[in-house]
Amino acid sequence: MLERRNPMFKLLAYMKSYKKEAVLGPLFKLLEALLELLVPLVIAAVIDTGIAGGDRGYVVRMCLLLVGLGIVGLVFSITAQYFAAKASVGFVTKLRHALFDHMQGLSYTELDTIGTSTLITRMTSDMNQVQSGMNLTLRLLLRSPFVVFGAMIMAFTIDVKAALIFAAAIPVLSLVVFGIMLWCIPLYKRVQRKLDGVLSATRENLTGVRVIRAFCKEEEQISRFDDCNQDLTRTQKYVGRISALMNPVTYILINLAIIWLVYTGALRVDAGLISQGAVVALYNYMSQILVELIKLANLIINITKSVACGNRIQSVFEIRSSLDAPEQAPAPKDFSYAVEFDHVTLRYANAGDDSLSDISFAARPGETIGVIGSTGSGKSSLVNLIPRFYDASAGQVLVDGIHVKEYPLDDLRNRIGVVPQKAVLFKGTIRDNLRWGNPDATDAQLLEAVQTAQAGEVLAQKGGLDFELEQGGKNLSGGQKQRVTIARALVKHPKILILDDSASALDFATDAALRKAIREMPGNPTVFIVSQRTSSLQHADQILVLEDGAVVGAGTHTQLLESCPVYQEIYQSQFRKEDA
């Protein structure tokens, strides 16, 4: 029932390994609270017996008892804090690992839909808020109500009539606390959504800072960021003003109750019905209730934020990848084509039109297939269907005669080496980056791939495989990054190699040497080359010319020059440039 009402409760499954800590933390807090409830009784005994009777020895013994209660309570509190911290940190560690693993399993479609800034928020600020909320919950959620109701019960053991003040004050205070909490919950969700907008604007500006400066758009982007930031600030101020009402309202109600209690107690002492120590004890219990209700109010605000963040994390878990894949590899088949597209259509999620329409072609093992077309014609979309980064909306994509949906994703992608348009390298040595293609590759194999990718010059300049790359390979030039990423794909010795416009930063001589080296590679892979240069595709066995997502020409370079107007236009424009 709780899980249906609030998705946050589903996350508690990750607390299974910390059941002992989740029990011991609150337990030691309750023991500390029990000792705290005994303190007013000891003080009352000091006043009524020790001071009233002039017994100094009794006063000293009671003071030593108070010191002992304080020391034992401190030990209980530290122990509770240890177990609560261990449980909350361990819980969020497992949750963060699970969320990252889940995000890695999402397809490009889901990642495009959710957005990078949203996922980063879930992994960082939302996780930290959940950890803080879990820690406070384990320490205070049981302790504060226990002290509140325990103090009321102890008050009844001292004097029933005076204790009725407690019975009247606590429901009113609870109504205020929970009313403000219910008011704040949807507002905190709105705050987190506004935070997503600020992070998105920040990430976009930092990523595109060079473009922004090139077009002198700094002031415009600063204004846009200020709008997002002000929107977030207004929402935070609004919810902050509401949650800030909790402390003063509870203070007012508690102090009114204390005034009523002291007045009633004074009358009953004057009538000889209770002792002076009993009034002091009742006052202390009311003060304890005040302190604990303030703690509870702040705890509820924190829990409200944590639940809102937990729901946002759970919403990511509930997104299922659109790529369903079997666990077992399919039985091998006799095949004539390494890759075959059979009337394939692709439409991206939430797109208004098809990105690819009725694509059909076949590539034999060892052939080189060139893909060319104007910007936005669907070149990258076509090759992204082969490793199943996206699923075709209609038609079939076959690899070695088997539909790509029949392969386990790891099995399919281990056959394919992909060099994406944007050369992405990771912090670490060049050796570490190259071994992404094959973790067991020897240095000799790495150097072989480096030579094939025409990256030997990079190693010579940088000092070899142990050169430390910065994040994103920022300490390499564009051409150097492209050659290292090509080498990383070649280390796999893939059956199918996809070069998605991955030689755009290379000069013509290096590009030609690279293509020649790939043709001479052992294993004779089927190669897909996406390029804007006709010179890069002239020697391909088959060239596909795309226009608005459709194949408008297919054949060799010579055939297309004779029969395909789109290819003729591209070639002639580049030929004139190169000739000039």
Coordinates of C-alpha atoms in Angstrom, one line a residue, residues 209-408:
V209 CA 31.3 28.8 -24.1
R210 CA 33.4 29.2 -27.2
V211 CA 30.3 29.5 -29.5
I212 CA 28.7 31.9 -27.1
R213 CA 31.8 34.2 -27.1
A214 CA 32.2 33.8 -30.9
F215 CA 28.7 35.3 -31.4
C216 CA 29.1 37.8 -28.5
K217 CA 26.1 36.3 -26.7
E218 CA 27.5 36.5 -23.2
E219 CA 25.0 39.1 -22.0
E220 CA 22.1 37.3 -23.4
Q221 CA 23.2 34.0 -21.8
I222 CA 23.9 35.7 -18.5
S223 CA 20.4 37.2 -18.7
R224 CA 18.9 33.7 -19.4
F225 CA 20.8 32.2 -16.5
D226 CA 19.6 35.0 -14.2
D227 CA 16.0 34.3 -15.2
C228 CA 16.4 30.6 -14.3
N229 CA 18.2 31.5 -11.1
Q230 CA 15.7 34.1 -10.1
D231 CA 12.9 31.6 -10.8
L232 CA 14.6 29.1 -8.5
T233 CA 15.2 31.7 -5.8
R234 CA 11.6 32.9 -5.8
T235 CA 10.3 29.4 -5.4
Q236 CA 12.9 28.7 -2.6
K237 CA 12.0 31.9 -0.8
Y238 CA 8.3 31.0 -1.0
V239 CA 8.7 27.5 0.4
G240 CA 11.3 28.8 2.9
R241 CA 8.8 31.4 4.3
I242 CA 6.2 28.6 4.8
S243 CA 8.6 26.2 6.5
A244 CA 10.0 29.1 8.6
L245 CA 6.6 29.5 10.1
M246 CA 7.1 26.2 11.9
N247 CA 9.6 27.3 14.5
P248 CA 7.9 30.6 15.7
V249 CA 4.4 29.1 15.8
T250 CA 5.6 26.1 17.8
Y251 CA 7.6 28.3 20.1
I252 CA 4.5 30.5 20.7
L253 CA 2.2 27.6 21.4
I254 CA 4.8 25.9 23.8
N255 CA 5.5 29.1 25.7
L256 CA 1.8 29.7 26.1
A257 CA 1.5 26.2 27.5
I258 CA 4.4 26.9 29.8
I259 CA 2.8 30.0 31.1
W260 CA -0.5 28.1 31.7
L261 CA 1.5 25.3 33.4
V262 CA 3.4 27.6 35.7
Y263 CA 0.3 29.4 36.7
T264 CA -1.6 26.2 37.4
G265 CA 1.3 24.7 39.2
A266 CA 1.7 27.8 41.5
L267 CA -2.0 27.6 42.5
R268 CA -1.6 23.9 43.3
V269 CA 1.6 24.4 45.3
D270 CA -0.2 27.2 47.2
A271 CA -3.0 24.8 47.9
G272 CA -0.5 22.1 49.1
L273 CA -1.5 19.6 46.4
I274 CA 1.9 19.3 44.8
S275 CA 5.5 20.2 45.8
Q276 CA 7.8 22.9 44.3
G277 CA 10.0 20.1 42.9
A278 CA 7.0 18.7 41.0
V279 CA 6.4 22.1 39.4
V280 CA 10.0 22.3 38.3
A281 CA 9.8 18.7 36.9
L282 CA 6.7 19.6 35.0
Y283 CA 8.4 22.7 33.6
N284 CA 11.4 20.6 32.5
Y285 CA 9.1 18.1 30.8
M286 CA 7.4 20.9 28.9
S287 CA 10.8 22.3 27.9
Q288 CA 11.8 18.9 26.7
I289 CA 8.7 18.8 24.6
L290 CA 9.5 22.2 23.2
V291 CA 13.0 21.1 22.2
E292 CA 11.9 17.8 20.7
L293 CA 9.0 19.4 18.7
I294 CA 11.4 21.9 17.2
K295 CA 13.7 19.0 16.3
L296 CA 10.7 17.1 14.9
A297 CA 9.6 20.1 12.9
N298 CA 13.1 20.5 11.3
L299 CA 13.3 16.7 10.8
I300 CA 9.9 16.7 9.0
I301 CA 11.1 19.5 6.7
N302 CA 14.3 17.5 5.9
I303 CA 12.3 14.3 5.4
T304 CA 10.0 16.1 3.1
K305 CA 12.9 17.2 0.9
S306 CA 14.4 13.7 1.1
V307 CA 11.1 12.1 0.0
A308 CA 10.8 14.5 -2.9
C309 CA 14.4 13.7 -4.0
G310 CA 13.8 9.9 -3.4
N311 CA 10.7 10.1 -5.6
R312 CA 12.8 11.7 -8.4
I313 CA 15.4 9.0 -8.1
Q314 CA 12.8 6.3 -8.2
S315 CA 11.3 7.9 -11.3
V316 CA 14.6 7.2 -13.1
F317 CA 14.5 3.6 -11.9
E318 CA 11.0 3.2 -13.3
I319 CA 12.2 4.2 -16.8
R320 CA 12.8 1.0 -18.7
S321 CA 15.1 0.7 -21.6
S322 CA 13.3 0.3 -24.9
L323 CA 16.0 -2.2 -26.0
D324 CA 14.9 -5.7 -24.9
A325 CA 17.6 -8.2 -25.6
P326 CA 17.9 -12.0 -25.0
E327 CA 20.4 -13.4 -22.6
Q328 CA 21.7 -16.2 -24.8
A329 CA 23.5 -15.7 -28.1
P330 CA 21.7 -17.0 -31.2
A331 CA 22.9 -20.0 -33.1
P332 CA 25.2 -19.1 -36.0
K333 CA 23.7 -19.0 -39.4
D334 CA 25.1 -19.3 -42.9
F335 CA 25.1 -15.8 -44.3
S336 CA 26.1 -14.0 -47.4
Y337 CA 26.0 -10.5 -46.0
A338 CA 27.8 -9.1 -42.9
V339 CA 25.2 -6.3 -42.6
E340 CA 21.8 -6.0 -44.2
F341 CA 19.2 -3.3 -44.0
D342 CA 15.7 -4.6 -45.1
H343 CA 13.3 -1.7 -45.6
V344 CA 14.4 0.1 -42.4
T345 CA 12.7 3.2 -41.1
L346 CA 13.7 5.2 -38.0
R347 CA 11.7 7.8 -36.1
Y348 CA 13.2 9.2 -32.9
A349 CA 11.0 9.5 -29.8
N350 CA 8.7 12.5 -29.8
A351 CA 9.9 13.4 -33.4
G352 CA 7.4 14.6 -35.9
D353 CA 8.8 12.9 -38.9
D354 CA 11.0 9.9 -39.9
S355 CA 14.8 10.4 -39.8
L356 CA 15.3 7.4 -42.1
S357 CA 12.8 6.1 -44.6
D358 CA 12.8 2.7 -46.3
I359 CA 16.5 2.0 -46.3
S360 CA 17.6 -1.2 -48.0
F361 CA 21.2 -2.3 -48.8
A362 CA 23.6 -5.2 -48.0
A363 CA 27.3 -5.3 -47.3
R364 CA 29.3 -8.4 -47.8
P365 CA 32.1 -9.4 -45.3
G366 CA 35.3 -7.4 -45.9
E367 CA 33.6 -4.7 -48.0
T368 CA 33.9 -1.0 -47.4
I369 CA 30.7 0.9 -47.4
G370 CA 30.8 4.7 -47.7
V371 CA 27.9 6.9 -46.4
I372 CA 27.7 10.5 -47.6
G373 CA 25.0 13.2 -47.7
S374 CA 24.3 16.7 -46.6
T375 CA 24.1 17.7 -42.9
G376 CA 21.1 16.2 -41.3
S377 CA 20.5 13.6 -44.0
G378 CA 20.6 10.7 -41.5
K379 CA 24.2 9.4 -42.0
S380 CA 24.9 8.9 -38.2
S381 CA 21.4 7.6 -37.6
L382 CA 21.9 4.9 -40.2
V383 CA 25.2 3.5 -38.7
N384 CA 23.8 3.9 -35.1
L385 CA 21.2 1.2 -36.0
I386 CA 24.0 -1.5 -36.6
P387 CA 25.2 -1.7 -32.9
R388 CA 21.6 -1.1 -31.9
F389 CA 22.1 2.3 -30.2
Y390 CA 18.6 2.9 -31.5
D391 CA 15.9 0.5 -32.7
A392 CA 14.4 0.7 -36.1
S393 CA 10.8 1.8 -36.1
A394 CA 10.1 -0.5 -39.1
G395 CA 12.1 -3.1 -41.1
Q396 CA 15.0 -5.2 -40.0
V397 CA 18.7 -4.7 -39.4
L398 CA 20.7 -8.0 -39.8
V399 CA 24.2 -8.7 -38.7
D400 CA 25.7 -12.0 -40.0
G401 CA 22.2 -13.0 -41.2
I402 CA 20.6 -12.6 -37.7
H403 CA 18.3 -9.8 -36.6
V404 CA 20.1 -7.4 -34.2
K405 CA 17.3 -7.9 -31.7
E406 CA 18.2 -11.6 -31.3
Y407 CA 21.7 -10.8 -30.0
P408 CA 22.5 -10.0 -26.4

